[in-house]
């Protein structure tokens, strides 16, 4: 696993992929980081292959004008990443596993963003959408006296980790390229 995290970012501005006609520091930084981590693994005697990517982002795109572009920006983002990192995938593009954003009152465009995520997932069997709302993930339980509605609760984060693991597992079990 190669883990990368960023706070409060938008797909449109912060993660803009090259084919979108825009450039962004997070996109380029992420690609560079993944390449560097693969080199570390190789230096330590491993032969890593990228099989899947788990993605939990979208809350920052709840603004008008952003949510409407989420599907196209996600298409650029995943397509460009798959192209740029193909050399590490063993000849088969990596699976893209995307978790939906919560229905917390802060994210009033959550329906549009999750619809875009679901629409993108429908394009390929290698795109997976995790419906976090249907799975019962919550933002309203912690801390009890003043819940942090911007983030999933601890138990929901653990459940999300399990959901990602379940979604990734089929892509790890067989060496598809050989």
PDB file of C-alpha atoms in Angstrom:
ATOM      1  CA  UNK A   1       0.000   0.000   0.000  1.00  0.00           C
ATOM      2  CA  UNK A   2       1.150   3.487  -0.825  1.00  0.00           C
ATOM      3  CA  UNK A   3      -0.848   6.005   1.196  1.00  0.00           C
ATOM      4  CA  UNK A   4      -1.199   9.667   0.395  1.00  0.00           C
ATOM      5  CA  UNK A   5      -3.493  12.201   2.020  1.00  0.00           C
ATOM      6  CA  UNK A   6      -4.398  15.829   1.574  1.00  0.00           C
ATOM      7  CA  UNK A   7      -6.746  18.111   3.436  1.00  0.00           C
ATOM      8  CA  UNK A   8      -9.613  20.087   1.947  1.00  0.00           C
ATOM      9  CA  UNK A   9      -9.041  19.843  -1.780  1.00  0.00           C
ATOM     10  CA  UNK A  10     -11.121  20.068  -4.941  1.00  0.00           C
ATOM     11  CA  UNK A  11     -10.832  17.836  -7.961  1.00  0.00           C
ATOM     12  CA  UNK A  12     -11.373  20.831 -10.259  1.00  0.00           C
ATOM     13  CA  UNK A  13      -8.576  23.022  -8.897  1.00  0.00           C
ATOM     14  CA  UNK A  14      -6.244  21.012  -6.687  1.00  0.00           C
ATOM     15  CA  UNK A  15      -6.244  17.609  -8.442  1.00  0.00           C
ATOM     16  CA  UNK A  16      -6.718  18.838 -12.032  1.00  0.00           C
ATOM     17  CA  UNK A  17      -5.239  16.308 -14.453  1.00  0.00           C
ATOM     18  CA  UNK A  18      -3.261  17.378 -17.522  1.00  0.00           C
ATOM     19  CA  UNK A  19      -5.935  16.331 -20.041  1.00  0.00           C
ATOM     20  CA  UNK A  20      -8.397  18.692 -18.336  1.00  0.00           C
ATOM     21  CA  UNK A  21      -6.398  21.568 -19.800  1.00  0.00           C
ATOM     22  CA  UNK A  22      -5.434  22.697 -16.308  1.00  0.00           C
ATOM     23  CA  UNK A  23      -2.470  21.820 -14.156  1.00  0.00           C
ATOM     24  CA  UNK A  24      -2.344  21.311 -10.432  1.00  0.00           C
ATOM     25  CA  UNK A  25       0.308  20.727  -7.865  1.00  0.00           C
ATOM     26  CA  UNK A  26      -1.479  17.905  -6.060  1.00  0.00           C
ATOM     27  CA  UNK A  27      -1.874  15.815  -9.211  1.00  0.00           C
ATOM     28  CA  UNK A  28       1.793  16.168 -10.200  1.00  0.00           C
ATOM     29  CA  UNK A  29       2.929  15.726  -6.608  1.00  0.00           C
ATOM     30  CA  UNK A  30       0.879  12.553  -6.241  1.00  0.00           C
ATOM     31  CA  UNK A  31       2.290  10.992  -9.406  1.00  0.00           C
ATOM     32  CA  UNK A  32       5.829  11.870  -8.284  1.00  0.00           C
ATOM     33  CA  UNK A  33       5.170  10.469  -4.816  1.00  0.00           C
ATOM     34  CA  UNK A  34       3.830   7.158  -6.160  1.00  0.00           C
ATOM     35  CA  UNK A  35       6.809   6.800  -8.500  1.00  0.00           C
ATOM     36  CA  UNK A  36       9.248   7.552  -5.644  1.00  0.00           C
ATOM     37  CA  UNK A  37       7.586   5.030  -3.325  1.00  0.00           C
ATOM     38  CA  UNK A  38       7.689   2.345  -6.013  1.00  0.00           C
ATOM     39  CA  UNK A  39      11.430   2.987  -6.410  1.00  0.00           C
ATOM     40  CA  UNK A  40      11.885   2.549  -2.645  1.00  0.00           C
ATOM     41  CA  UNK A  41      10.047  -0.773  -2.801  1.00  0.00           C
ATOM     42  CA  UNK A  42      12.128  -1.896  -5.788  1.00  0.00           C
ATOM     43  CA  UNK A  43      15.359  -0.873  -4.042  1.00  0.00           C
ATOM     44  CA  UNK A  44      14.306  -3.124  -1.158  1.00  0.00           C
ATOM     45  CA  UNK A  45      13.905  -6.134  -3.437  1.00  0.00           C
ATOM     46  CA  UNK A  46      10.187  -5.998  -4.170  1.00  0.00           C
ATOM     47  CA  UNK A  47       8.540  -6.034  -7.608  1.00  0.00           C
ATOM     48  CA  UNK A  48       5.449  -3.897  -6.937  1.00  0.00           C
ATOM     49  CA  UNK A  49       2.493  -3.659  -9.286  1.00  0.00           C
ATOM     50  CA  UNK A  50      -0.314  -1.153  -8.938  1.00  0.00           C
ATOM     51  CA  UNK A  51      -3.559  -3.115  -8.848  1.00  0.00           C
ATOM     52  CA  UNK A  52      -5.994  -0.567  -7.441  1.00  0.00           C
ATOM     53  CA  UNK A  53      -6.409   2.944  -6.130  1.00  0.00           C
ATOM     54  CA  UNK A  54      -8.803   3.870  -3.331  1.00  0.00           C
ATOM     55  CA  UNK A  55     -10.179   7.420  -3.472  1.00  0.00           C
ATOM     56  CA  UNK A  56     -12.079   9.332  -0.767  1.00  0.00           C
ATOM     57  CA  UNK A  57     -12.524  12.898  -1.970  1.00  0.00           C
ATOM     58  CA  UNK A  58     -15.286  15.177  -3.179  1.00  0.00           C
ATOM     59  CA  UNK A  59     -16.543  17.123  -0.212  1.00  0.00           C
ATOM     60  CA  UNK A  60     -14.588  20.194  -1.330  1.00  0.00           C
ATOM     61  CA  UNK A  61     -16.352  20.128  -4.699  1.00  0.00           C
ATOM     62  CA  UNK A  62     -19.768  20.901  -3.240  1.00  0.00           C
ATOM     63  CA  UNK A  63     -19.667  24.474  -4.587  1.00  0.00           C
ATOM     64  CA  UNK A  64     -21.893  25.458  -7.513  1.00  0.00           C
ATOM     65  CA  UNK A  65     -19.852  25.153 -10.701  1.00  0.00           C
ATOM     66  CA  UNK A  66     -17.651  22.476  -9.155  1.00  0.00           C
ATOM     67  CA  UNK A  67     -20.173  19.690  -8.560  1.00  0.00           C
ATOM     68  CA  UNK A  68     -21.438  19.996 -12.139  1.00  0.00           C
ATOM     69  CA  UNK A  69     -17.920  19.342 -13.461  1.00  0.00           C
ATOM     70  CA  UNK A  70     -17.101  16.469 -11.127  1.00  0.00           C
ATOM     71  CA  UNK A  71     -17.772  13.672 -13.628  1.00  0.00           C
ATOM     72  CA  UNK A  72     -15.612  15.178 -16.373  1.00  0.00           C
ATOM     73  CA  UNK A  73     -12.821  16.068 -13.940  1.00  0.00           C
ATOM     74  CA  UNK A  74     -12.906  12.558 -12.443  1.00  0.00           C
ATOM     75  CA  UNK A  75     -12.711  11.079 -15.947  1.00  0.00           C
ATOM     76  CA  UNK A  76      -9.644  13.189 -16.763  1.00  0.00           C
ATOM     77  CA  UNK A  77      -8.061  12.418 -13.404  1.00  0.00           C
ATOM     78  CA  UNK A  78      -8.414   8.638 -13.501  1.00  0.00           C
ATOM     79  CA  UNK A  79      -7.641   8.380 -17.211  1.00  0.00           C
ATOM     80  CA  UNK A  80      -4.458  10.403 -16.882  1.00  0.00           C
ATOM     81  CA  UNK A  81      -3.338   8.510 -13.767  1.00  0.00           C
ATOM     82  CA  UNK A  82      -3.918   5.186 -15.492  1.00  0.00           C
ATOM     83  CA  UNK A  83      -1.852   6.355 -18.474  1.00  0.00           C
ATOM     84  CA  UNK A  84       0.962   7.816 -16.373  1.00  0.00           C
ATOM     85  CA  UNK A  85       1.266   4.833 -14.046  1.00  0.00           C
ATOM     86  CA  UNK A  86       0.600   2.021 -16.559  1.00  0.00           C
ATOM     87  CA  UNK A  87       4.249   0.961 -16.515  1.00  0.00           C
ATOM     88  CA  UNK A  88       3.711  -0.172 -12.903  1.00  0.00           C
ATOM     89  CA  UNK A  89       0.466  -2.040 -13.552  1.00  0.00           C
ATOM     90  CA  UNK A  90       1.707  -5.175 -15.278  1.00  0.00           C
ATOM     91  CA  UNK A  91      -0.204  -4.466 -18.481  1.00  0.00           C
ATOM     92  CA  UNK A  92      -3.655  -4.081 -16.910  1.00  0.00           C
ATOM     93  CA  UNK A  93      -5.011  -0.710 -15.819  1.00  0.00           C
ATOM     94  CA  UNK A  94      -5.522  -0.395 -12.093  1.00  0.00           C
ATOM     95  CA  UNK A  95      -8.969  -0.563 -10.532  1.00  0.00           C
ATOM     96  CA  UNK A  96     -10.356   2.723  -9.244  1.00  0.00           C
ATOM     97  CA  UNK A  97     -12.365   2.356  -6.041  1.00  0.00           C
ATOM     98  CA  UNK A  98     -14.218   5.513  -5.108  1.00  0.00           C
ATOM     99  CA  UNK A  99     -16.132   6.186  -1.891  1.00  0.00           C
ATOM    100  CA  UNK A 100     -19.123   8.517  -1.930  1.00  0.00           C
ATOM    101  CA  UNK A 101     -19.262  11.672   0.157  1.00  0.00           C
ATOM    102  CA  UNK A 102     -21.526  11.880   3.180  1.00  0.00           C
ATOM    103  CA  UNK A 103     -24.941  13.480   3.287  1.00  0.00           C
ATOM    104  CA  UNK A 104     -23.863  15.790   6.110  1.00  0.00           C
ATOM    105  CA  UNK A 105     -25.583  19.203   5.910  1.00  0.00           C
ATOM    106  CA  UNK A 106     -22.255  20.865   5.059  1.00  0.00           C
ATOM    107  CA  UNK A 107     -22.119  19.152   1.662  1.00  0.00           C
ATOM    108  CA  UNK A 108     -25.312  20.383   0.030  1.00  0.00           C
ATOM    109  CA  UNK A 109     -24.169  19.163  -3.420  1.00  0.00           C
ATOM    110  CA  UNK A 110     -23.461  15.615  -2.177  1.00  0.00           C
ATOM    111  CA  UNK A 111     -26.178  14.151  -4.435  1.00  0.00           C
ATOM    112  CA  UNK A 112     -24.567  15.590  -7.587  1.00  0.00           C
ATOM    113  CA  UNK A 113     -21.065  14.536  -6.557  1.00  0.00           C
ATOM    114  CA  UNK A 114     -22.108  11.000  -5.642  1.00  0.00           C
ATOM    115  CA  UNK A 115     -24.117  10.718  -8.869  1.00  0.00           C
ATOM    116  CA  UNK A 116     -20.975  11.668 -10.824  1.00  0.00           C
ATOM    117  CA  UNK A 117     -18.945   9.079  -8.914  1.00  0.00           C
ATOM    118  CA  UNK A 118     -21.578   6.423  -9.598  1.00  0.00           C
ATOM    119  CA  UNK A 119     -21.788   7.422 -13.279  1.00  0.00           C
ATOM    120  CA  UNK A 120     -18.022   7.085 -13.613  1.00  0.00           C
ATOM    121  CA  UNK A 121     -18.075   3.673 -11.906  1.00  0.00           C
ATOM    122  CA  UNK A 122     -20.630   2.465 -14.455  1.00  0.00           C
ATOM    123  CA  UNK A 123     -18.160   3.049 -17.310  1.00  0.00           C
ATOM    124  CA  UNK A 124     -15.974   0.035 -16.490  1.00  0.00           C
ATOM    125  CA  UNK A 125     -15.831  -3.086 -14.363  1.00  0.00           C
ATOM    126  CA  UNK A 126     -12.536  -1.682 -13.080  1.00  0.00           C
ATOM    127  CA  UNK A 127     -14.330   1.318 -11.560  1.00  0.00           C
ATOM    128  CA  UNK A 128     -16.042   0.656  -8.238  1.00  0.00           C
ATOM    129  CA  UNK A 129     -18.329   3.004  -6.311  1.00  0.00           C
ATOM    130  CA  UNK A 130     -18.861   2.539  -2.579  1.00  0.00           C
ATOM    131  CA  UNK A 131     -22.171   4.074  -1.498  1.00  0.00           C
ATOM    132  CA  UNK A 132     -21.196   5.312   1.959  1.00  0.00           C
ATOM    133  CA  UNK A 133     -24.709   6.551   2.686  1.00  0.00           C
ATOM    134  CA  UNK A 134     -26.298   3.170   1.926  1.00  0.00           C
ATOM    135  CA  UNK A 135     -23.555   1.563   4.029  1.00  0.00           C
ATOM    136  CA  UNK A 136     -24.634   3.713   6.987  1.00  0.00           C
ATOM    137  CA  UNK A 137     -21.429   5.679   7.495  1.00  0.00           C
ATOM    138  CA  UNK A 138     -22.003   8.579   9.868  1.00  0.00           C
ATOM    139  CA  UNK A 139     -20.562  11.991  10.707  1.00  0.00           C
ATOM    140  CA  UNK A 140     -22.938  12.789  13.569  1.00  0.00           C
ATOM    141  CA  UNK A 141     -21.671  10.703  16.479  1.00  0.00           C
ATOM    142  CA  UNK A 142     -18.320  12.208  17.503  1.00  0.00           C
ATOM    143  CA  UNK A 143     -17.547  14.066  19.584  1.00  0.00           C
ATOM    144  CA  UNK A 144     -20.865  13.506  21.343  1.00  0.00           C
ATOM    145  CA  UNK A 145     -21.173  17.088  22.598  1.00  0.00           C
ATOM    146  CA  UNK A 146     -20.349  18.741  19.255  1.00  0.00           C
ATOM    147  CA  UNK A 147     -20.156  16.315  16.287  1.00  0.00           C
ATOM    148  CA  UNK A 148     -17.633  16.964  13.531  1.00  0.00           C
ATOM    149  CA  UNK A 149     -19.989  16.867  10.558  1.00  0.00           C
ATOM    150  CA  UNK A 150     -17.144  17.291   8.058  1.00  0.00           C
ATOM    151  CA  UNK A 151     -15.587  13.901   8.816  1.00  0.00           C
ATOM    152  CA  UNK A 152     -16.765  10.347   9.300  1.00  0.00           C
ATOM    153  CA  UNK A 153     -16.869   9.049  12.864  1.00  0.00           C
ATOM    154  CA  UNK A 154     -14.173   6.615  14.036  1.00  0.00           C
ATOM    155  CA  UNK A 155     -16.373   3.553  13.620  1.00  0.00           C
ATOM    156  CA  UNK A 156     -17.385   4.760  10.150  1.00  0.00           C
ATOM    157  CA  UNK A 157     -13.747   5.247   9.142  1.00  0.00           C
ATOM    158  CA  UNK A 158     -12.989   1.691  10.235  1.00  0.00           C
ATOM    159  CA  UNK A 159     -15.970   0.443   8.255  1.00  0.00           C
ATOM    160  CA  UNK A 160     -14.821   2.447   5.209  1.00  0.00           C
ATOM    161  CA  UNK A 161     -11.415   0.784   5.477  1.00  0.00           C
ATOM    162  CA  UNK A 162     -13.118  -2.604   5.441  1.00  0.00           C
ATOM    163  CA  UNK A 163     -15.257  -1.583   2.444  1.00  0.00           C
ATOM    164  CA  UNK A 164     -12.148  -0.492   0.545  1.00  0.00           C
ATOM    165  CA  UNK A 165     -10.437  -3.796   1.427  1.00  0.00           C
ATOM    166  CA  UNK A 166     -13.435  -5.805   0.195  1.00  0.00           C
ATOM    167  CA  UNK A 167     -13.509  -3.833  -3.062  1.00  0.00           C
ATOM    168  CA  UNK A 168      -9.738  -4.163  -3.644  1.00  0.00           C
ATOM    169  CA  UNK A 169      -9.476  -7.883  -2.887  1.00  0.00           C
ATOM    170  CA  UNK A 170     -10.755  -9.218  -6.262  1.00  0.00           C
ATOM    171  CA  UNK A 171      -8.105  -7.203  -8.063  1.00  0.00           C
ATOM    172  CA  UNK A 172      -5.313  -8.629  -5.894  1.00  0.00           C
ATOM    173  CA  UNK A 173      -6.169 -12.314  -6.068  1.00  0.00           C
ATOM    174  CA  UNK A 174      -5.091 -13.064  -9.642  1.00  0.00           C
ATOM    175  CA  UNK A 175      -2.116 -11.852 -11.602  1.00  0.00           C
ATOM    176  CA  UNK A 176      -4.270 -10.662 -14.494  1.00  0.00           C
ATOM    177  CA  UNK A 177      -1.420  -9.803 -16.849  1.00  0.00           C
ATOM    178  CA  UNK A 178       0.238 -13.245 -16.749  1.00  0.00           C
TER     179      UNK A 178
END
